Amino acid sequence: MKFAIVSVGNELLRGDIVNDNAKYIAQKLAALGHSVERIVVVPDRVDDIVEELRRLLKYDFIFVTGGLGATHDDVTAEAIAKALNRSLVLDEKAVKQVKRWTDKKEVVEKVAKIPAESEVIQNDVGVAPAFITGKIAALPGVPAEMRDTFEKIVKRFEKLEVYEEDVIVEGKEEDFLEKLNSVVRKFPDVEIGSYPKPGYVVLKFRGKKERVLEAKREFLS
Amino acid sequence: MKFAIVSVGNELLRGDIVNDNAKYIAQKLAALGHSVERIVVVPDRVDDIVEELRRLLKYDFIFVTGGLGATHDDVTAEAIAKALNRSLVLDEKAVKQVKRWTDKKEVVEKVAKIPAESEVIQNDVGVAPAFITGKIAALPGVPAEMRDTFEKIVKRFEKLEVYEEDVIVEGKEEDFLEKLNSVVRKFPDVEIGSYPKPGYVVLKFRGKKERVLEAKREFLS
């Protein structure tokens, strides 16, 4: 399956924090053999989020993180509802989830208001529940809460057959460039990534196991 | 000015690495008072990069990182040329830059081929030069090379007047939500971000100095 990740938050666009949530989600999906096609960071503004969600609906599934809290800049639920032309409703299951943490009316009425026909995913770490609406899942932005709710959702996606092996080569890319390019041409069904580090290069071979091993053997020969 | 950042690389979409480059660039631009409107991570595929560049040209300037090396998956220069309808040419200044590091023909002819009418920016840390073409700057993906070339370019952008102060509040967002929302309503010209941490919340006030101080005073009163 092809996924997109949308990270909502001005704090990411200002470089206050690094996008660890996206890395976490991407890594888990890759380990299952799926591909993430885009990671997009957007400001806490409804129209910007709607614009991105609508265009990314061409992929099979979208994970959205952040903007589910109770403050003025938490607008993700509203944006998802708008992107899918659904209304925002006070969800009874979400109300129950929020009330496990707080009875404050202002919080309950903001955080439990989610797109109509959503499935609520319990958050066992913090106030805001996650939810799934159509092919969009919205997760809280606080990393521990994101992970808790993500793990409950990701189980639903099948583990695909995929095999990966890394080869570490001393030196620089340019020293083995011709060899690498010839292997790439010969194995179009093996994804080969080349990641230069100081003093060595990591080559990642990814695909069907047999072909990965063949390509690797060819490269090392 | 409004900026976008495009990070090219399958390694980011697979969660192999975190997007530190985007954080670095975003932080530097924010410190100058500019705003980053989008950070987009795309695969090493020409058409995907072209699609993103074309739509992000609505912003004032785009920083692209990654995909400038000599291997098969380095397609950023080709994509930028296509997005701007320019040809790819072997740039004499780029050739000189690459030859400071290597004479390998395969490397020189790949890395020094950049969009026509580009301005070459010398990379003092690695092989691939950065370049500016129209309102797009392409920087290498290796962090030390990215920073070296970014610093040479960012000097050109004006430092705008912007003032920021953080307030750290013990407890949870919901404990001071009403107060916060009333300050947000009263100071529409002050950007207020609320970032919950375990046990405390960081509030960021950003805008004209006088108004930031007023808003902060109001919140703490």
PDB file of C-alpha atoms in Angstrom, chain B:
ATOM      1  CA  MET B   1       9.134  35.992   2.915  1.00  0.00           C
ATOM      2  CA  LYS B   2       7.338  32.682   2.627  1.00  0.00           C
ATOM      3  CA  PHE B   3       9.543  29.626   2.090  1.00  0.00           C
ATOM      4  CA  ALA B   4       9.069  25.948   1.280  1.00  0.00           C
ATOM      5  CA  ILE B   5      11.540  23.141   1.902  1.00  0.00           C
ATOM      6  CA  VAL B   6      11.632  20.030  -0.286  1.00  0.00           C
ATOM      7  CA  SER B   7      13.650  17.109   1.080  1.00  0.00           C
ATOM      8  CA  VAL B   8      14.439  14.531  -1.592  1.00  0.00           C
ATOM      9  CA  GLY B   9      15.194  10.981  -0.526  1.00  0.00           C
ATOM     10  CA  ASN B  10      13.781   7.496  -0.089  1.00  0.00           C
ATOM     11  CA  GLU B  11      15.839   7.138   3.096  1.00  0.00           C
ATOM     12  CA  LEU B  12      13.601   9.765   4.736  1.00  0.00           C
ATOM     13  CA  LEU B  13      10.408   8.108   3.486  1.00  0.00           C
ATOM     14  CA  ARG B  14      11.556   4.773   4.876  1.00  0.00           C
ATOM     15  CA  GLY B  15      12.322   6.303   8.251  1.00  0.00           C
ATOM     16  CA  ASP B  16      16.006   5.359   8.024  1.00  0.00           C
ATOM     17  CA  ILE B  17      16.942   8.882   9.083  1.00  0.00           C
ATOM     18  CA  VAL B  18      15.160  11.821  10.679  1.00  0.00           C
ATOM     19  CA  ASN B  19      14.784  15.058   8.703  1.00  0.00           C
ATOM     20  CA  ASP B  20      17.436  17.088  10.489  1.00  0.00           C
ATOM     21  CA  ASN B  21      18.219  19.127   7.368  1.00  0.00           C
ATOM     22  CA  ALA B  22      14.706  20.555   7.231  1.00  0.00           C
ATOM     23  CA  LYS B  23      14.812  21.387  10.941  1.00  0.00           C
ATOM     24  CA  TYR B  24      18.117  23.201  10.475  1.00  0.00           C
ATOM     25  CA  ILE B  25      16.907  25.280   7.541  1.00  0.00           C
ATOM     26  CA  ALA B  26      13.552  26.038   9.179  1.00  0.00           C
ATOM     27  CA  GLN B  27      15.208  27.168  12.391  1.00  0.00           C
ATOM     28  CA  LYS B  28      17.592  29.511  10.586  1.00  0.00           C
ATOM     29  CA  LEU B  29      14.812  31.056   8.491  1.00  0.00           C
ATOM     30  CA  ALA B  30      12.550  31.484  11.532  1.00  0.00           C
ATOM     31  CA  ALA B  31      15.390  33.209  13.386  1.00  0.00           C
ATOM     32  CA  LEU B  32      15.515  35.735  10.530  1.00  0.00           C
ATOM     33  CA  GLY B  33      11.798  36.362  10.938  1.00  0.00           C
ATOM     34  CA  HIS B  34      10.700  34.500   7.789  1.00  0.00           C
ATOM     35  CA  SER B  35       8.051  31.796   7.642  1.00  0.00           C
ATOM     36  CA  VAL B  36       8.326  28.270   6.299  1.00  0.00           C
ATOM     37  CA  GLU B  37       4.938  27.266   4.887  1.00  0.00           C
ATOM     38  CA  ARG B  38       5.631  23.669   3.893  1.00  0.00           C
ATOM     39  CA  ILE B  39       8.201  20.942   4.369  1.00  0.00           C
ATOM     40  CA  VAL B  40       7.689  18.148   1.846  1.00  0.00           C
ATOM     41  CA  VAL B  41       9.599  14.875   1.640  1.00  0.00           C
ATOM     42  CA  VAL B  42       9.556  13.241  -1.814  1.00  0.00           C
ATOM     43  CA  PRO B  43      11.013  10.049  -3.278  1.00  0.00           C
ATOM     44  CA  ASP B  44      14.031   9.998  -5.609  1.00  0.00           C
ATOM     45  CA  ARG B  45      11.768  10.184  -8.672  1.00  0.00           C
ATOM     46  CA  VAL B  46      11.807  12.982 -11.227  1.00  0.00           C
ATOM     47  CA  ASP B  47       8.042  13.282 -11.723  1.00  0.00           C
ATOM     48  CA  ASP B  48       7.291  13.374  -8.001  1.00  0.00           C
ATOM     49  CA  ILE B  49       9.849  16.122  -7.431  1.00  0.00           C
ATOM     50  CA  VAL B  50       8.565  18.117 -10.416  1.00  0.00           C
ATOM     51  CA  GLU B  51       4.968  17.881  -9.131  1.00  0.00           C
ATOM     52  CA  GLU B  52       5.942  19.262  -5.735  1.00  0.00           C
ATOM     53  CA  LEU B  53       8.230  22.000  -7.060  1.00  0.00           C
ATOM     54  CA  ARG B  54       5.620  23.319  -9.474  1.00  0.00           C
ATOM     55  CA  ARG B  55       2.951  23.675  -6.834  1.00  0.00           C
ATOM     56  CA  LEU B  56       5.354  25.165  -4.274  1.00  0.00           C
ATOM     57  CA  LEU B  57       6.510  27.867  -6.682  1.00  0.00           C
ATOM     58  CA  LYS B  58       3.606  29.909  -5.294  1.00  0.00           C
ATOM     59  CA  TYR B  59       5.876  30.646  -2.313  1.00  0.00           C
ATOM     60  CA  ASP B  60       8.724  33.153  -2.498  1.00  0.00           C
ATOM     61  CA  PHE B  61      11.618  30.711  -2.366  1.00  0.00           C
ATOM     62  CA  ILE B  62      12.208  26.947  -2.194  1.00  0.00           C
ATOM     63  CA  PHE B  63      15.151  25.157  -0.609  1.00  0.00           C
ATOM     64  CA  VAL B  64      15.629  21.642  -1.987  1.00  0.00           C
ATOM     65  CA  THR B  65      17.992  19.222  -0.255  1.00  0.00           C
ATOM     66  CA  GLY B  66      19.388  15.908  -1.477  1.00  0.00           C
ATOM     67  CA  GLY B  67      19.750  14.081  -4.763  1.00  0.00           C
ATOM     68  CA  LEU B  68      22.734  16.006  -6.164  1.00  0.00           C
ATOM     69  CA  GLY B  69      25.253  13.152  -6.095  1.00  0.00           C
ATOM     70  CA  ALA B  70      26.579  10.893  -8.823  1.00  0.00           C
ATOM     71  CA  THR B  71      24.468   7.749  -8.384  1.00  0.00           C
ATOM     72  CA  HIS B  72      21.404   6.601 -10.321  1.00  0.00           C
ATOM     73  CA  ASP B  73      19.004   7.853  -7.641  1.00  0.00           C
ATOM     74  CA  ASP B  74      20.322  11.435  -7.718  1.00  0.00           C
ATOM     75  CA  VAL B  75      17.738  13.150  -9.910  1.00  0.00           C
ATOM     76  CA  THR B  76      17.201  16.553  -8.297  1.00  0.00           C
ATOM     77  CA  ALA B  77      18.975  18.660 -10.933  1.00  0.00           C
ATOM     78  CA  GLU B  78      17.015  16.946 -13.703  1.00  0.00           C
ATOM     79  CA  ALA B  79      13.738  17.515 -11.820  1.00  0.00           C
ATOM     80  CA  ILE B  80      14.419  21.201 -11.166  1.00  0.00           C
ATOM     81  CA  ALA B  81      15.275  21.745 -14.832  1.00  0.00           C
ATOM     82  CA  LYS B  82      12.027  20.035 -15.844  1.00  0.00           C
ATOM     83  CA  ALA B  83       9.933  21.961 -13.309  1.00  0.00           C
ATOM     84  CA  LEU B  84      11.260  25.253 -14.697  1.00  0.00           C
ATOM     85  CA  ASN B  85      11.309  24.122 -18.355  1.00  0.00           C
ATOM     86  CA  ARG B  86      15.054  24.600 -18.607  1.00  0.00           C
ATOM     87  CA  SER B  87      17.624  22.344 -20.177  1.00  0.00           C
ATOM     88  CA  LEU B  88      20.324  20.530 -18.231  1.00  0.00           C
ATOM     89  CA  VAL B  89      23.795  21.760 -19.149  1.00  0.00           C
ATOM     90  CA  LEU B  90      27.336  20.902 -18.161  1.00  0.00           C
ATOM     91  CA  ASP B  91      28.191  24.055 -16.197  1.00  0.00           C
ATOM     92  CA  GLU B  92      31.819  25.171 -16.441  1.00  0.00           C
ATOM     93  CA  LYS B  93      31.963  26.562 -12.917  1.00  0.00           C
ATOM     94  CA  ALA B  94      30.376  23.380 -11.564  1.00  0.00           C
ATOM     95  CA  VAL B  95      32.921  21.272 -13.462  1.00  0.00           C
ATOM     96  CA  LYS B  96      35.709  23.231 -11.787  1.00  0.00           C
ATOM     97  CA  GLN B  97      34.127  22.696  -8.370  1.00  0.00           C
ATOM     98  CA  VAL B  98      33.754  18.944  -8.896  1.00  0.00           C
ATOM     99  CA  LYS B  99      37.317  18.643 -10.206  1.00  0.00           C
ATOM    100  CA  ARG B 100      38.655  20.020  -6.911  1.00  0.00           C
ATOM    101  CA  TRP B 101      37.547  16.656  -5.497  1.00  0.00           C
ATOM    102  CA  THR B 102      37.708  14.103  -8.307  1.00  0.00           C
ATOM    103  CA  ASP B 103      38.610  13.689 -11.951  1.00  0.00           C
ATOM    104  CA  LYS B 104      36.385  10.658 -12.525  1.00  0.00           C
ATOM    105  CA  LYS B 105      34.580  11.387 -15.771  1.00  0.00           C
ATOM    106  CA  GLU B 106      31.365   9.633 -14.704  1.00  0.00           C
ATOM    107  CA  VAL B 107      31.163  11.805 -11.600  1.00  0.00           C
ATOM    108  CA  VAL B 108      32.071  15.093 -13.258  1.00  0.00           C
ATOM    109  CA  GLU B 109      29.577  14.648 -16.079  1.00  0.00           C
ATOM    110  CA  LYS B 110      26.754  13.748 -13.744  1.00  0.00           C
ATOM    111  CA  VAL B 111      27.264  16.155 -10.858  1.00  0.00           C
ATOM    112  CA  ALA B 112      28.200  19.234 -12.900  1.00  0.00           C
ATOM    113  CA  LYS B 113      25.140  18.902 -15.149  1.00  0.00           C
ATOM    114  CA  ILE B 114      22.692  21.434 -13.717  1.00  0.00           C
ATOM    115  CA  PRO B 115      19.788  23.557 -15.017  1.00  0.00           C
ATOM    116  CA  ALA B 116      20.747  26.225 -17.564  1.00  0.00           C
ATOM    117  CA  GLU B 117      21.255  29.729 -16.133  1.00  0.00           C
ATOM    118  CA  SER B 118      22.002  28.475 -12.634  1.00  0.00           C
ATOM    119  CA  GLU B 119      24.286  30.241 -10.228  1.00  0.00           C
ATOM    120  CA  VAL B 120      26.787  27.742  -8.803  1.00  0.00           C
ATOM    121  CA  ILE B 121      27.397  27.885  -5.035  1.00  0.00           C
ATOM    122  CA  GLN B 122      30.680  26.360  -3.989  1.00  0.00           C
ATOM    123  CA  ASN B 123      30.575  23.369  -1.665  1.00  0.00           C
ATOM    124  CA  ASP B 124      33.682  23.405   0.523  1.00  0.00           C
ATOM    125  CA  VAL B 125      32.915  20.100   2.228  1.00  0.00           C
ATOM    126  CA  GLY B 126      32.074  17.662  -0.580  1.00  0.00           C
ATOM    127  CA  VAL B 127      31.914  17.038  -4.314  1.00  0.00           C
ATOM    128  CA  ALA B 128      28.486  18.298  -5.399  1.00  0.00           C
ATOM    129  CA  PRO B 129      28.077  22.054  -5.752  1.00  0.00           C
ATOM    130  CA  ALA B 130      24.827  23.722  -4.711  1.00  0.00           C
ATOM    131  CA  PHE B 131      23.070  25.967  -7.218  1.00  0.00           C
ATOM    132  CA  ILE B 132      20.345  28.582  -7.439  1.00  0.00           C
ATOM    133  CA  THR B 133      17.966  28.623 -10.389  1.00  0.00           C
ATOM    134  CA  GLY B 134      15.201  31.208 -10.316  1.00  0.00           C
ATOM    135  CA  LYS B 135      13.555  30.949  -6.897  1.00  0.00           C
ATOM    136  CA  ILE B 136      14.877  27.465  -6.189  1.00  0.00           C
ATOM    137  CA  ALA B 137      18.122  26.634  -4.379  1.00  0.00           C
ATOM    138  CA  ALA B 138      19.360  23.038  -4.526  1.00  0.00           C
ATOM    139  CA  LEU B 139      21.610  21.906  -1.661  1.00  0.00           C
ATOM    140  CA  PRO B 140      23.434  18.583  -1.133  1.00  0.00           C
ATOM    141  CA  GLY B 141      21.787  16.145   1.283  1.00  0.00           C
ATOM    142  CA  VAL B 142      24.852  15.286   3.383  1.00  0.00           C
ATOM    143  CA  PRO B 143      24.279  17.503   6.457  1.00  0.00           C
ATOM    144  CA  ALA B 144      27.749  19.092   6.615  1.00  0.00           C
ATOM    145  CA  GLU B 145      27.575  19.948   2.896  1.00  0.00           C
ATOM    146  CA  MET B 146      24.014  21.210   3.225  1.00  0.00           C
ATOM    147  CA  ARG B 147      24.976  23.562   6.037  1.00  0.00           C
ATOM    148  CA  ASP B 148      28.092  24.816   4.241  1.00  0.00           C
ATOM    149  CA  THR B 149      26.154  25.786   1.122  1.00  0.00           C
ATOM    150  CA  PHE B 150      23.014  26.959   2.953  1.00  0.00           C
ATOM    151  CA  GLU B 151      25.020  29.441   5.007  1.00  0.00           C
ATOM    152  CA  LYS B 152      26.434  30.938   1.801  1.00  0.00           C
ATOM    153  CA  ILE B 153      22.928  31.479   0.427  1.00  0.00           C
ATOM    154  CA  VAL B 154      20.936  32.503   3.500  1.00  0.00           C
ATOM    155  CA  LYS B 155      23.005  35.675   3.949  1.00  0.00           C
ATOM    156  CA  ARG B 156      21.095  37.117   1.011  1.00  0.00           C
ATOM    157  CA  PHE B 157      17.798  37.165   2.876  1.00  0.00           C
ATOM    158  CA  GLU B 158      16.976  40.144   5.023  1.00  0.00           C
ATOM    159  CA  LYS B 159      16.654  39.840   8.797  1.00  0.00           C
ATOM    160  CA  LEU B 160      13.118  40.909   9.675  1.00  0.00           C
ATOM    161  CA  GLU B 161      11.983  42.376  12.957  1.00  0.00           C
ATOM    162  CA  VAL B 162      10.532  39.591  15.046  1.00  0.00           C
ATOM    163  CA  TYR B 163      10.412  39.024  18.748  1.00  0.00           C
ATOM    164  CA  GLU B 164       9.788  35.771  20.560  1.00  0.00           C
ATOM    165  CA  GLU B 165       9.375  34.868  24.199  1.00  0.00           C
ATOM    166  CA  ASP B 166       8.610  31.553  25.791  1.00  0.00           C
ATOM    167  CA  VAL B 167       6.568  31.102  28.945  1.00  0.00           C
ATOM    168  CA  ILE B 168       6.810  27.811  30.785  1.00  0.00           C
ATOM    169  CA  VAL B 169       3.690  26.882  32.728  1.00  0.00           C
ATOM    170  CA  GLU B 170       3.565  23.956  35.135  1.00  0.00           C
ATOM    171  CA  GLY B 171       0.671  21.547  34.758  1.00  0.00           C
ATOM    172  CA  LYS B 172      -1.507  20.787  31.768  1.00  0.00           C
ATOM    173  CA  GLU B 173      -2.978  22.825  28.944  1.00  0.00           C
ATOM    174  CA  GLU B 174      -6.503  22.298  30.208  1.00  0.00           C
ATOM    175  CA  ASP B 175      -5.671  24.049  33.498  1.00  0.00           C
ATOM    176  CA  PHE B 176      -5.235  27.450  31.812  1.00  0.00           C
ATOM    177  CA  LEU B 177      -7.175  26.960  28.615  1.00  0.00           C
ATOM    178  CA  GLU B 178      -9.780  29.670  29.190  1.00  0.00           C
ATOM    179  CA  LYS B 179      -7.127  32.248  30.037  1.00  0.00           C
ATOM    180  CA  LEU B 180      -5.073  31.297  26.994  1.00  0.00           C
ATOM    181  CA  ASN B 181      -8.023  31.434  24.632  1.00  0.00           C
ATOM    182  CA  SER B 182      -8.983  34.883  25.902  1.00  0.00           C
ATOM    183  CA  VAL B 183      -5.430  36.183  25.297  1.00  0.00           C
ATOM    184  CA  VAL B 184      -5.401  34.637  21.810  1.00  0.00           C
ATOM    185  CA  ARG B 185      -8.657  36.439  20.989  1.00  0.00           C
ATOM    186  CA  LYS B 186      -7.393  39.748  22.378  1.00  0.00           C
ATOM    187  CA  PHE B 187      -4.027  39.634  20.550  1.00  0.00           C
ATOM    188  CA  PRO B 188      -4.708  38.438  16.999  1.00  0.00           C
ATOM    189  CA  ASP B 189      -1.392  39.986  15.880  1.00  0.00           C
ATOM    190  CA  VAL B 190       0.622  37.817  18.287  1.00  0.00           C
ATOM    191  CA  GLU B 191       1.240  34.226  17.216  1.00  0.00           C
ATOM    192  CA  ILE B 192       0.830  32.018  20.278  1.00  0.00           C
ATOM    193  CA  GLY B 193       1.849  28.376  20.175  1.00  0.00           C
ATOM    194  CA  SER B 194       1.132  25.911  22.963  1.00  0.00           C
ATOM    195  CA  TYR B 195       3.417  22.883  23.280  1.00  0.00           C
ATOM    196  CA  PRO B 196       2.497  20.372  25.993  1.00  0.00           C
ATOM    197  CA  LYS B 197       5.380  18.436  27.591  1.00  0.00           C
ATOM    198  CA  PRO B 198       5.242  15.871  30.382  1.00  0.00           C
ATOM    199  CA  GLY B 199       4.290  17.948  33.433  1.00  0.00           C
ATOM    200  CA  TYR B 200       4.504  21.401  31.864  1.00  0.00           C
ATOM    201  CA  VAL B 201       3.538  23.419  28.799  1.00  0.00           C
ATOM    202  CA  VAL B 202       5.737  25.724  26.717  1.00  0.00           C
ATOM    203  CA  LEU B 203       3.892  28.757  25.349  1.00  0.00           C
ATOM    204  CA  LYS B 204       5.631  30.610  22.532  1.00  0.00           C
ATOM    205  CA  PHE B 205       4.664  34.241  21.937  1.00  0.00           C
ATOM    206  CA  ARG B 206       5.861  35.678  18.630  1.00  0.00           C
ATOM    207  CA  GLY B 207       5.306  39.039  16.924  1.00  0.00           C
ATOM    208  CA  LYS B 208       6.151  42.727  17.451  1.00  0.00           C
ATOM    209  CA  LYS B 209       8.090  43.074  20.708  1.00  0.00           C
ATOM    210  CA  GLU B 210       5.703  45.469  22.441  1.00  0.00           C
ATOM    211  CA  ARG B 211       2.645  43.341  21.648  1.00  0.00           C
ATOM    212  CA  VAL B 212       4.392  40.107  22.694  1.00  0.00           C
ATOM    213  CA  LEU B 213       5.223  41.627  26.067  1.00  0.00           C
ATOM    214  CA  GLU B 214       1.647  42.913  26.489  1.00  0.00           C
ATOM    215  CA  ALA B 215       0.148  39.527  25.609  1.00  0.00           C
ATOM    216  CA  LYS B 216       2.526  37.762  27.960  1.00  0.00           C
ATOM    217  CA  ARG B 217       1.692  40.180  30.798  1.00  0.00           C
ATOM    218  CA  GLU B 218      -2.016  39.650  30.179  1.00  0.00           C
ATOM    219  CA  PHE B 219      -1.600  35.873  30.231  1.00  0.00           C
ATOM    220  CA  LEU B 220       0.404  35.906  33.479  1.00  0.00           C
ATOM    221  CA  SER B 221      -1.915  38.391  35.229  1.00  0.00           C
TER     222      SER B 221
END
